[in-house]
Amino acid sequence: MSDLLARVRAGDRRALARLLTHVENRTPLGLAAEREFFRQTGRAHLVGITGPPGAGKSTLIAALAREARRLGLTIAVLAVDPTSPITGGAVMGDRIRMLDIASDDGVFVRSLTSRGRCGGLAPSLCAMAHLLDAFGFDLIVLETVGAGQDDVEIARLADTTVLVLVPGLGDHVQALKAGTLEIADIFVVNKADLPEAARVVGDLRSLQRLAGAASPHIPIHATVATTGDGVASLLQGILDHRTQLDATGQRLERLQRRLLSEVRFLALEALEERLDSALAALPENERAALVTRQVDPRTLAERLLKGLRLNLPLGSH
Ligand SMILES: Nc1nc2c(ncn2[C@@H]2O[C@H](COP(=O)(O)OP(=O)(O)OP(=O)(O)O)[C@@H](O)[C@H]2O)c(=O)[nH]1
Ligand SMILES: [Mg+2]
């Protein structure tokens, strides 16, 4: 089995694909690989692409991959595909297969579904991204649907977070203001071939004006992912952001924050599991005591916590 690790170390892409599955499923080999390859990470630039369902994220990433190859950069994509029939969204692999880069060794694509997964999505994404980083990809792109808090957290796992908006969201730009807009380093207004696109750009501009001079200026790129219009400039924007992070020392700051949130995800997940099994094992008389008001929830919660011994191993060493 460690043969697989050796093949990955030697740059074998098929071995990489297999090892990623081990990492995703958290098999003992996957966990061992996670620990082993971590030291070799830290070179890749992580780009999070998030936005509402059907915004064209996968199409855009495929177009970005093609541009990246033109510049000689290798690129790996981790897509959390909702495989939703409503949005007309196709899985990432299909988007890539439509392009001439499908058989290019410098492009690697993996889709994850949230269905039937073990553990949370974010820790798996982090672990898989680390492996791709260690393998040597220059860019690692994470596609997530920006709908809930989880996605905001996933977006925080990137060096550069790109928020994709599209015309036809109504007052969506306003609605997004609260959570998602703050995480963006770059705005993309995709489907710029549609008539309403200029309005979305305008909305974003006025939102920025309202936010005032104190808040960071966030570049806005208009793209047509289906034709590739504006995509070269978007890639340049992403690379410029990277340069800027390096120049201001923010890259290390973000890296530390990102790794700490990874630690938090893992610890929280283990805690939750532990708590859930303690709850499941709660004797019937204690459950009944709650209902009969002999014990209050707070006291019982304290008792549960006391009972938890927190030396939790997170997989094999
Ligand atoms: N008119 C127009 N259509 C686009 C553009 N980009 C993507 N689309 C179309 O929008 C639909 C959804 O594209 P996807 O790339 O699958 O969108 P997505 O955001 O990845 O979708 P989910 O992963 O399901 O959230 C497809 O039919 C695309 O062809 C664009 O720039 N202009
Ligand atoms: Mg998609």
XYZ file of N, CA and C in Angstrom, residues 43-304:
786
model
N 3.170 25.611 -1.419
C 3.638 26.291 -2.625
C 2.480 26.735 -3.518
N 1.430 25.938 -3.540
C 0.315 26.214 -4.457
C -0.465 27.460 -4.034
N -1.129 28.055 -5.019
C -2.026 29.161 -4.710
C -3.453 28.624 -4.742
N -4.171 28.799 -3.634
C -5.531 28.267 -3.520
C -6.557 29.335 -3.888
N -7.390 29.004 -4.847
C -8.397 29.954 -5.306
C -9.783 29.372 -5.031
N -10.593 30.081 -4.289
C -11.961 29.633 -4.030
C -12.900 30.344 -4.980
N -13.720 29.568 -5.694
C -14.701 30.185 -6.590
C -16.074 29.846 -6.038
N -16.796 30.853 -5.618
C -18.086 30.574 -5.009
C -19.144 31.495 -5.625
N -20.396 31.127 -5.461
C -21.470 31.920 -6.053
C -22.725 31.082 -6.108
N -23.845 31.717 -6.447
C -25.126 30.997 -6.450
C -25.169 29.861 -7.472
N -26.083 28.919 -7.278
C -26.206 27.791 -8.205
C -26.429 28.267 -9.633
N -25.742 27.653 -10.555
C -25.963 27.968 -11.963
C -25.311 29.259 -12.445
N -24.471 29.879 -11.612
C -23.846 31.153 -11.995
C -22.816 30.986 -13.106
N -22.441 29.736 -13.347
C -21.432 29.495 -14.382
C -20.053 29.230 -13.805
N -20.012 28.840 -12.539
C -18.724 28.622 -11.865
C -17.890 27.546 -12.565
N -18.527 26.411 -12.846
C -17.768 25.319 -13.471
C -17.282 25.709 -14.865
N -18.140 26.372 -15.619
C -17.758 26.823 -16.960
C -16.583 27.799 -16.860
N -16.683 28.673 -15.886
C -15.635 29.675 -15.676
C -14.312 29.017 -15.295
N -14.384 28.019 -14.445
C -13.160 27.343 -14.001
C -12.515 26.602 -15.177
N -13.344 25.989 -16.014
C -12.804 25.320 -17.194
C -12.073 26.338 -18.081
N -12.686 27.515 -18.233
C -12.060 28.562 -19.051
C -10.780 29.076 -18.386
N -10.810 29.174 -17.054
C -9.612 29.604 -16.324
C -8.494 28.584 -16.485
N -8.870 27.314 -16.485
C -7.874 26.251 -16.622
C -7.162 26.384 -17.964
N -7.938 26.686 -18.976
C -7.347 26.835 -20.309
C -6.377 28.017 -20.337
N -6.767 29.115 -19.717
C -5.879 30.294 -19.658
C -4.625 29.992 -18.854
N -4.812 29.271 -17.750
C -3.663 28.934 -16.896
C -2.649 28.116 -17.695
N -3.145 27.182 -18.489
C -2.253 26.352 -19.313
C -1.507 27.190 -20.327
N -2.197 28.213 -20.843
C -1.535 29.111 -21.804
C -0.334 29.789 -21.172
N -0.450 30.069 -19.869
C 0.659 30.712 -19.158
C 1.660 29.685 -18.639
N 1.381 28.408 -18.903
C 2.300 27.360 -18.448
C 2.095 26.948 -17.002
N 0.969 27.367 -16.417
C 0.695 26.990 -15.025
C -0.122 25.708 -14.976
N 0.195 24.847 -14.012
C -0.626 23.646 -13.844
C -1.765 23.973 -12.874
N -2.854 23.244 -13.023
C -4.046 23.592 -12.243
C -4.839 22.349 -11.849
N -5.217 22.299 -10.585
C -6.075 21.216 -10.100
C -7.380 21.826 -9.604
N -8.477 21.140 -9.864
C -9.794 21.657 -9.482
C -10.485 20.674 -8.552
N -10.970 21.175 -7.440
C -11.821 20.375 -6.553
C -13.194 21.012 -6.586
N -14.159 20.304 -7.135
C -15.480 20.903 -7.286
C -16.477 20.197 -6.387
N -17.154 20.976 -5.582
C -18.235 20.414 -4.789
C -19.488 20.586 -5.627
N -19.750 19.584 -6.433
C -20.840 19.696 -7.396
C -22.158 19.324 -6.739
N -23.091 20.223 -6.758
C -24.388 19.888 -6.178
C -25.167 18.942 -7.095
N -24.685 18.768 -8.320
C -25.364 17.941 -9.323
C -26.859 18.218 -9.320
N -27.152 19.513 -9.336
C -28.556 19.902 -9.264
C -29.145 19.983 -10.663
N -30.261 19.300 -10.887
C -30.863 19.321 -12.208
C -31.526 20.673 -12.505
N -31.772 21.456 -11.474
C -32.507 22.716 -11.654
C -31.666 23.777 -12.335
N -30.395 23.864 -11.940
C -29.574 24.964 -12.435
C -29.023 24.704 -13.827
N -29.158 23.477 -14.313
C -28.557 23.171 -15.609
C -27.056 23.046 -15.478
N -26.593 23.012 -14.242
C -25.157 22.897 -14.002
C -24.694 21.487 -14.319
N -23.579 21.390 -15.016
C -23.010 20.075 -15.307
C -21.862 19.850 -14.344
N -21.502 18.595 -14.123
C -20.376 18.357 -13.233
C -19.100 18.874 -13.888
N -18.197 19.264 -13.018
C -16.970 19.912 -13.463
C -16.259 19.123 -14.569
N -16.177 17.824 -14.394
C -15.475 16.990 -15.366
C -16.031 17.166 -16.768
N -17.356 17.283 -16.866
C -17.985 17.462 -18.177
C -17.551 18.771 -18.824
N -17.477 19.795 -18.016
C -17.065 21.108 -18.540
C -15.654 21.028 -19.120
N -14.773 20.340 -18.391
C -13.385 20.232 -18.854
C -13.321 19.380 -20.124
N -14.142 18.306 -20.119
C -14.102 17.405 -21.276
C -14.490 18.115 -22.569
N -15.229 19.214 -22.438
C -15.631 19.949 -23.634
C -14.451 20.733 -24.224
N -13.386 20.846 -23.473
C -12.275 21.686 -23.934
C -11.107 20.852 -24.441
N -10.176 21.547 -25.096
C -9.012 20.866 -25.648
C -7.991 20.471 -24.579
N -8.244 20.886 -23.325
C -7.279 20.599 -22.271
C -7.586 19.293 -21.546
N -8.626 18.579 -22.030
C -9.099 17.394 -21.311
C -8.010 16.359 -21.065
N -7.125 16.196 -22.015
C -6.121 15.138 -21.858
C -4.765 15.704 -21.429
N -4.787 16.941 -20.987
C -3.557 17.633 -20.597
C -3.153 17.228 -19.179
N -1.918 16.811 -19.011
C -1.431 16.391 -17.697
C -1.329 17.530 -16.692
N -1.351 18.735 -17.198
C -1.259 19.895 -16.308
C -2.592 20.298 -15.720
N -3.642 19.543 -16.057
C -4.983 19.850 -15.534
C -5.506 18.612 -14.817
N -5.995 18.810 -13.610
C -6.525 17.683 -12.846
C -7.855 18.099 -12.237
N -8.862 17.257 -12.389
C -10.189 17.623 -11.884
C -10.753 16.527 -11.000
N -11.307 16.910 -9.878
C -11.972 15.946 -9.010
C -13.267 16.566 -8.487
N -14.355 15.852 -8.625
C -15.620 16.323 -8.065
C -15.908 15.614 -6.761
N -16.463 16.335 -5.845
C -16.899 15.731 -4.580
C -18.399 15.950 -4.473
N -19.095 14.968 -3.994
C -20.508 15.224 -3.703
C -20.658 15.169 -2.196
N -21.626 15.924 -1.697
C -21.776 15.918 -0.243
C -22.548 14.680 0.206
N -23.113 13.977 -0.775
C -23.875 12.758 -0.466
C -22.985 11.634 0.056
N -23.445 10.948 1.055
C -22.783 9.733 1.512
C -21.327 9.920 1.902
N -21.007 11.105 2.360
C -19.625 11.335 2.722
C -19.399 10.995 4.190
N -18.154 10.678 4.501
C -17.881 10.511 5.919
C -17.242 11.801 6.406
N -17.799 12.319 7.470
C -17.250 13.542 8.039
C -17.664 14.777 7.269
N -17.196 15.923 7.724
C -17.586 17.189 7.112
C -16.888 17.406 5.789
N -17.449 18.306 5.034
C -16.916 18.604 3.716
C -15.602 19.378 3.801
N -15.586 20.364 4.669
C -14.419 21.245 4.727
C -13.124 20.500 5.064
N -13.117 19.632 6.082
C -11.869 18.927 6.378
C -11.393 18.060 5.209
N -12.341 17.436 4.504
C -11.951 16.623 3.351
C -11.351 17.496 2.260
N -12.000 18.636 2.021
C -11.492 19.552 0.996
C -10.075 19.998 1.327
N -9.857 20.347 2.583
C -8.525 20.798 2.999
C -7.504 19.703 2.754
N -7.837 18.507 3.190
C -6.882 17.405 3.091
C -6.566 17.105 1.630
N -7.593 17.150 0.785
C -7.374 16.866 -0.631
C -6.553 17.982 -1.279
N -6.839 19.216 -0.874
C -6.081 20.349 -1.418
C -4.606 20.243 -1.018
N -4.345 19.818 0.212
C -2.952 19.646 0.653
C -2.223 18.639 -0.239
N -2.922 17.548 -0.524
C -2.276 16.507 -1.335
C -1.956 17.038 -2.740
N -2.894 17.787 -3.310
C -2.677 18.357 -4.649
C -1.541 19.379 -4.626
N -1.463 20.111 -3.535
C -0.393 21.086 -3.334
C 0.955 20.348 -3.293
N 1.019 19.313 -2.488
C 2.263 18.546 -2.372
C 2.652 17.917 -3.712
N 1.653 17.555 -4.490
C 1.918 16.943 -5.793
C 2.570 17.941 -6.746
N 2.346 19.236 -6.491
C 3.056 20.253 -7.259
C 2.223 21.139 -8.165
N 0.893 21.078 -8.049
C 0.078 21.959 -8.890
C 0.295 23.415 -8.483
N 0.350 24.296 -9.492
C 0.570 25.719 -9.221
C -0.684 26.371 -8.651
N -1.816 26.022 -9.260
C -3.089 26.604 -8.817
C -4.011 25.483 -8.371
N -4.689 25.695 -7.271
C -5.719 24.748 -6.856
C -7.005 25.550 -6.699
N -8.018 25.134 -7.449
C -9.268 25.877 -7.445
C -10.349 25.063 -6.745
N -11.023 25.687 -5.808
C -12.136 25.037 -5.120
C -13.440 25.660 -5.602
N -14.335 24.843 -6.125
C -15.646 25.365 -6.508
C -16.668 25.005 -5.443
N -17.321 26.006 -4.889
C -18.406 25.726 -3.942
C -19.603 26.596 -4.272
N -20.786 26.105 -3.954
C -21.993 26.894 -4.164
C -22.175 27.797 -2.955
N -22.164 29.080 -3.214
C -22.251 30.027 -2.100
C -23.674 30.246 -1.660
N -24.148 29.362 -0.833
C -25.524 29.517 -0.379
C -25.569 29.678 1.127
N -24.834 28.883 1.831
C -24.959 28.915 3.287
C -23.669 29.274 3.983
N -23.725 29.218 5.282
C -22.595 29.553 6.129
C -21.387 28.642 5.853
N -21.680 27.381 5.604
C -20.630 26.411 5.307
C -19.764 26.870 4.155
N -20.450 27.401 3.141
C -19.727 27.798 1.940
C -18.861 29.001 2.209
N -19.366 29.879 3.067
C -18.562 31.027 3.447
C -17.303 30.526 4.136
N -17.461 29.532 4.996
C -16.299 28.993 5.707
C -15.330 28.328 4.744
N -15.877 27.631 3.766
C -15.013 26.980 2.786
C -14.262 28.035 1.977
N -14.974 29.100 1.646
C -14.340 30.168 0.878
C -13.156 30.744 1.650
N -13.263 30.767 2.955
C -12.172 31.281 3.781
C -10.928 30.406 3.722
N -11.072 29.231 3.169
C -9.932 28.319 3.101
C -9.011 28.655 1.934
N -9.365 29.659 1.148
C -8.579 29.980 -0.038
C -7.672 31.184 0.199
N -6.619 31.291 -0.631
C -5.777 32.491 -0.621
C -6.528 33.632 -1.293
N -7.177 33.283 -2.399
C -7.944 34.277 -3.145
C -9.365 33.763 -3.321
N -10.328 34.530 -2.865
C -11.723 34.114 -2.996
C -12.423 34.950 -4.058
N -12.970 34.255 -5.029
C -13.653 34.909 -6.139
C -15.152 34.671 -5.981
N -15.905 35.738 -5.917
C -17.356 35.607 -5.801
C -17.994 35.869 -7.167
N -18.698 34.858 -7.666
C -19.309 34.971 -8.990
C -20.767 35.377 -8.858
N -21.119 36.499 -9.472
C -22.511 36.944 -9.496
C -22.996 36.935 -10.932
N -24.298 36.888 -11.097
C -24.864 36.885 -12.447
C -26.097 37.772 -12.495
N -26.449 38.237 -13.687
C -27.684 38.991 -13.820
C -28.869 38.089 -13.510
N -29.965 38.713 -13.130
C -31.184 37.942 -12.930
C -31.366 37.460 -11.512
N -30.557 37.985 -10.621
C -30.717 37.583 -9.222
C -31.632 38.540 -8.470
N -32.181 39.515 -9.195
C -33.040 40.494 -8.546
C -32.229 41.329 -7.575
N -32.707 41.398 -6.353
C -31.987 42.189 -5.362
C -30.943 41.369 -4.636
N -30.499 40.352 -5.295
C -29.581 39.420 -4.665
C -28.298 40.076 -4.185
N -27.819 41.035 -4.948
C -26.578 41.693 -4.565
C -26.734 42.304 -3.176
N -27.891 42.913 -2.948
C -28.151 43.490 -1.632
C -28.192 42.398 -0.572
N -28.881 41.320 -0.903
C -29.051 40.238 0.061
C -27.721 39.598 0.430
N -26.834 39.567 -0.547
C -25.535 38.936 -0.317
C -24.647 39.760 0.601
N -25.012 41.046 0.687
C -24.146 41.991 1.366
C -23.664 41.484 2.725
N -24.612 40.964 3.488
C -24.315 40.602 4.875
C -23.116 39.665 5.003
N -23.214 38.502 4.416
C -22.146 37.528 4.654
C -21.124 37.424 3.559
N -21.611 37.100 2.380
C -20.702 36.665 1.330
C -19.848 37.767 0.722
N -20.393 38.970 0.625
C -19.616 40.008 -0.052
C -18.308 40.277 0.666
N -18.333 40.139 1.972
C -17.134 40.455 2.744
C -15.982 39.497 2.502
N -16.306 38.299 2.055
C -15.230 37.328 1.890
C -14.539 37.446 0.542
N -15.124 38.246 -0.365
C -14.593 38.284 -1.729
C -13.319 39.115 -1.827
N -12.339 38.588 -2.561
C -11.162 39.365 -2.928
C -11.326 39.903 -4.343
N -12.154 39.188 -5.104
C -12.422 39.568 -6.487
C -13.900 39.299 -6.764
N -14.573 40.239 -7.407
C -15.937 39.996 -7.873
C -15.904 39.635 -9.346
N -16.717 38.655 -9.720
C -16.909 38.372 -11.134
C -18.383 38.546 -11.437
N -18.685 39.297 -12.476
C -20.049 39.301 -12.987
C -20.001 38.462 -14.249
N -20.468 37.232 -14.118
C -20.445 36.318 -15.258
C -21.756 36.465 -16.047
N -21.804 35.845 -17.199
C -22.927 35.971 -18.134
C -23.077 37.433 -18.567
N -21.923 38.051 -18.795
C -21.904 39.454 -19.189
C -22.499 39.647 -20.577
N -22.820 38.549 -21.245
C -23.512 38.658 -22.539
C -24.998 38.951 -22.337
N -25.481 38.800 -21.131
C -26.904 39.070 -20.878
C -27.106 40.558 -20.570
N -28.256 41.093 -20.987
C -28.473 42.544 -20.907
C -28.358 43.142 -19.495
N -28.738 42.385 -18.487
C -28.767 42.942 -17.138
C -27.401 43.012 -16.455
N -26.377 42.478 -17.132
C -25.068 42.362 -16.476
C -24.518 43.720 -16.038
N -24.709 44.733 -16.890
C -24.165 46.057 -16.571
C -24.761 46.574 -15.271
N -26.022 46.234 -15.035
C -26.667 46.685 -13.805
C -26.029 46.047 -12.570
N -25.687 44.771 -12.698
C -25.050 44.088 -11.562
C -23.702 44.747 -11.242
N -22.950 45.049 -12.314
C -21.669 45.738 -12.111
C -21.923 47.074 -11.421
N -22.934 47.786 -11.888
C -23.290 49.078 -11.300
C -23.664 48.933 -9.828
N -24.465 47.908 -9.523
C -24.873 47.649 -8.136
C -23.658 47.415 -7.241
N -22.728 46.640 -7.761
C -21.524 46.341 -6.973
C -20.725 47.607 -6.719
N -20.626 48.437 -7.773
C -19.882 49.691 -7.624
C -20.525 50.577 -6.569
N -21.864 50.664 -6.598
C -22.483 51.563 -5.615
C -22.382 50.987 -4.208
N -22.407 49.667 -4.139
C -22.226 49.023 -2.840
C -20.857 49.384 -2.260
N -19.857 49.393 -3.141
C -18.505 49.721 -2.691
C -18.403 51.185 -2.287
N -19.106 52.027 -3.034
C -19.091 53.451 -2.672
C -19.700 53.647 -1.292
N -20.800 52.926 -1.049
C -21.470 53.025 0.240
C -20.568 52.548 1.368
N -19.799 51.507 1.072
C -18.927 50.935 2.105
C -17.833 51.918 2.508
N -17.564 52.895 1.631
C -16.619 53.950 1.981
C -15.181 53.624 1.649
N -14.349 54.627 1.794
C -12.950 54.507 1.385
C -12.158 53.585 2.300
N -12.666 53.401 3.518
C -11.917 52.599 4.497
C -11.882 51.118 4.117
N -12.949 50.664 3.456
C -12.977 49.235 3.119
C -12.157 48.985 1.855
N -11.581 47.804 1.740
C -10.670 47.535 0.625
C -11.378 47.606 -0.723
N -10.661 48.098 -1.711
C -11.234 48.133 -3.052
C -11.161 46.738 -3.654
N -12.301 46.230 -4.082
C -12.325 44.875 -4.639
C -12.558 44.955 -6.141
N -11.614 44.426 -6.930
C -11.754 44.500 -8.382
C -12.998 43.756 -8.874
N -13.607 44.295 -9.924
C -14.776 43.660 -10.539
C -14.414 43.234 -11.959
N -14.604 41.974 -12.261
C -14.341 41.475 -13.613
C -15.646 41.019 -14.250
N -15.885 41.443 -15.483
C -17.041 40.940 -16.228
C -16.547 39.828 -17.149
N -17.241 38.692 -17.131
C -16.801 37.565 -17.961
C -17.980 36.938 -18.707
N -17.651 36.282 -19.807
C -18.587 35.380 -20.469
C -17.880 34.025 -20.483
N -18.216 33.208 -19.506
C -17.455 31.965 -19.321
C -17.572 31.060 -20.535
N -18.722 31.109 -21.194
C -18.951 30.207 -22.329
C -18.068 30.536 -23.534
N -17.675 31.803 -23.689
C -16.807 32.153 -24.808
C -15.368 32.419 -24.364
N -15.184 32.600 -23.061
C -13.847 32.896 -22.556
C -13.557 34.389 -22.458
N -14.527 35.208 -22.822
C -14.311 36.661 -22.750
C -14.053 37.105 -21.311
N -12.995 37.858 -21.134
C -12.691 38.415 -19.820
C -11.976 37.442 -18.894
N -11.795 36.213 -19.333
C -11.228 35.203 -18.429
C -9.712 35.372 -18.256
N -9.026 35.772 -19.331
C -7.581 36.004 -19.221
C -7.315 37.120 -18.219
N -8.146 38.144 -18.283
C -7.982 39.266 -17.376
C -8.309 38.851 -15.934
N -9.294 37.975 -15.784
C -9.615 37.465 -14.447
C -8.440 36.672 -13.872
N -7.846 35.825 -14.695
C -6.702 35.036 -14.207
C -5.576 35.980 -13.796
N -5.358 37.009 -14.614
C -4.318 37.980 -14.265
C -4.654 38.647 -12.931
N -5.925 38.947 -12.730
C -6.368 39.554 -11.474
C -6.069 38.650 -10.286
N -6.279 37.356 -10.485
C -6.010 36.385 -9.414
C -4.510 36.344 -9.111
N -3.699 36.344 -10.173
C -2.245 36.309 -9.977
C -1.742 37.609 -9.340
N -2.376 38.726 -9.728
C -2.003 40.012 -9.116
C -2.334 40.003 -7.623
N -3.481 39.411 -7.305
C -3.865 39.346 -5.895
C -2.834 38.546 -5.104
N -2.370 37.495 -5.712
C -1.341 36.679 -5.077
C -0.069 37.497 -4.819
N 0.346 38.254 -5.845
C 1.537 39.100 -5.703
C 1.348 40.103 -4.570
N 0.147 40.640 -4.535
C -0.170 41.633 -3.514
C -0.140 41.005 -2.116
N -0.651 39.787 -1.992
C -0.622 39.086 -0.697
C 0.811 38.858 -0.246
N 1.663 38.499 -1.205
C 3.072 38.260 -0.892
C 3.748 39.541 -0.449
N 3.461 40.610 -1.194
C 4.138 41.877 -0.953
C 3.767 42.469 0.401
N 2.549 42.226 0.844
C 2.092 42.848 2.093
C 2.223 41.910 3.288
N 2.736 40.720 3.048
C 2.876 39.760 4.153
C 1.570 39.088 4.532
N 0.523 39.409 3.776
C -0.784 38.837 4.129
C -0.904 37.362 3.811
N -0.043 36.898 2.912
C -0.136 35.499 2.514
C 0.090 34.580 3.724
N 1.122 34.895 4.485
C 1.419 34.068 5.653
C 0.335 34.190 6.711
N -0.153 35.410 6.846
C -1.236 35.666 7.791
C -2.458 34.807 7.447
N -2.806 34.829 6.167
C -3.958 34.048 5.717
C -3.717 32.552 5.851
N -2.496 32.169 5.551
C -2.152 30.756 5.640
C -2.351 30.255 7.077
N -1.873 31.065 7.999
C -2.016 30.662 9.395
C -3.494 30.586 9.792
N -4.242 31.574 9.363
C -5.667 31.593 9.691
C -6.370 30.379 9.089
N -5.980 30.074 7.873
C -6.592 28.955 7.160
C -6.269 27.625 7.833
N -5.008 27.476 8.217
C -4.618 26.214 8.859
C -5.274 26.096 10.230
N -5.396 27.243 10.917
C -6.067 27.189 12.216
C -7.542 26.835 12.057
N -8.185 27.324 10.989
C -9.590 26.940 10.845
C -9.703 25.470 10.468
N -8.684 24.954 9.825
C -8.669 23.524 9.541
C -8.566 22.725 10.846
N -7.701 23.199 11.725
C -7.575 22.561 13.045
C -8.926 22.609 13.767
N -9.570 23.765 13.656
C -10.856 23.941 14.327
C -11.910 22.980 13.767
N -11.963 22.885 12.433
C -12.915 21.976 11.787
C -12.740 20.549 12.304
N -11.481 20.124 12.340
C -11.194 18.735 12.722
C -11.546 18.480 14.182
N -11.162 19.432 15.028
C -11.423 19.253 16.453
C -12.928 19.270 16.728
N -13.598 20.195 16.053
C -15.041 20.335 16.255
C -15.777 19.077 15.817
N -15.346 18.531 14.714
C -15.967 17.332 14.186
C -15.825 16.166 15.171
N -14.622 16.036 15.730
C -14.383 14.957 16.689
C -15.208 15.175 17.954
N -15.262 16.441 18.385
C -16.058 16.764 19.571
C -17.524 16.431 19.363
N -18.012 16.791 18.207
C -19.428 16.565 17.896
C -19.769 15.085 17.919
N -18.879 14.315 17.292
C -19.101 12.867 17.271
C -19.138 12.312 18.677
N -18.186 12.779 19.473
C -18.081 12.295 20.836
C -19.328 12.663 21.641
N -19.771 13.885 21.449
C -20.942 14.371 22.159
C -22.188 13.593 21.746
N -22.297 13.358 20.454
C -23.464 12.630 19.955
C -23.510 11.213 20.511
N -22.342 10.568 20.618
C -22.419 9.205 21.142
C -22.677 9.224 22.644
N -22.186 10.257 23.329
C -22.503 10.369 24.759
C -24.009 10.575 24.946
N -24.581 11.389 24.089
C -26.033 11.634 24.168
C -26.818 10.362 23.880
N -26.343 9.635 22.879
C -27.035 8.400 22.507
C -26.953 7.371 23.637
N -25.882 7.460 24.418
C -25.682 6.470 25.480
C -26.297 6.909 26.813
N -26.939 8.042 26.801
C -27.534 8.571 28.032
C -28.592 7.596 28.573
N -28.456 7.185 29.838
C -29.414 6.211 30.361
C -30.841 6.767 30.377
N -31.775 5.854 30.291
C -33.185 6.230 30.181
C -33.625 7.087 31.379
N -33.135 6.740 32.572
C -33.602 7.497 33.746
C -33.168 8.967 33.689
N -31.996 9.228 33.083
C -31.559 10.627 32.967
C -32.383 11.398 31.934
N -32.753 10.680 30.865
C -33.632 11.322 29.876
C -34.966 11.658 30.512
N -35.483 10.674 31.291
C -36.777 10.856 31.927
C -36.708 11.999 32.938
N -35.560 12.117 33.615
C -35.407 13.159 34.627
C -35.540 14.553 34.019
N -35.147 14.675 32.757
C -35.321 15.955 32.057
C -36.796 16.282 31.911
N -37.532 15.263 31.478
C -38.955 15.460 31.193
C -39.727 15.737 32.474
N -39.330 15.067 33.539
C -40.036 15.274 34.813
C -39.467 16.463 35.588
N -38.563 17.175 34.958
C -38.010 18.407 35.542
C -37.144 18.159 36.772
N -36.616 16.954 36.938
C -35.735 16.716 38.081
C -34.329 17.217 37.784
N -34.027 17.324 36.517
C -32.738 17.908 36.139
C -32.982 18.889 34.995
N -32.212 19.990 35.014
C -32.400 20.973 33.931
C -31.362 20.726 32.841
N -31.648 21.175 31.629
C -30.744 20.909 30.495
C -29.310 21.382 30.744
N -29.169 22.526 31.375
C -27.820 23.060 31.597
C -26.993 22.127 32.497
N -27.643 21.650 33.565
C -26.935 20.742 34.474
C -26.540 19.456 33.756
N -27.462 18.966 32.955
C -27.176 17.727 32.239
C -26.047 17.932 31.218
N -26.066 19.092 30.560
C -25.005 19.405 29.588
C -23.650 19.432 30.289
N -23.625 20.045 31.469
C -22.372 20.095 32.237
C -21.891 18.689 32.584
N -22.853 17.864 32.996
C -22.514 16.496 33.383
C -21.936 15.728 32.179
N -22.567 15.943 31.030
C -22.080 15.286 29.805
C -20.650 15.707 29.490
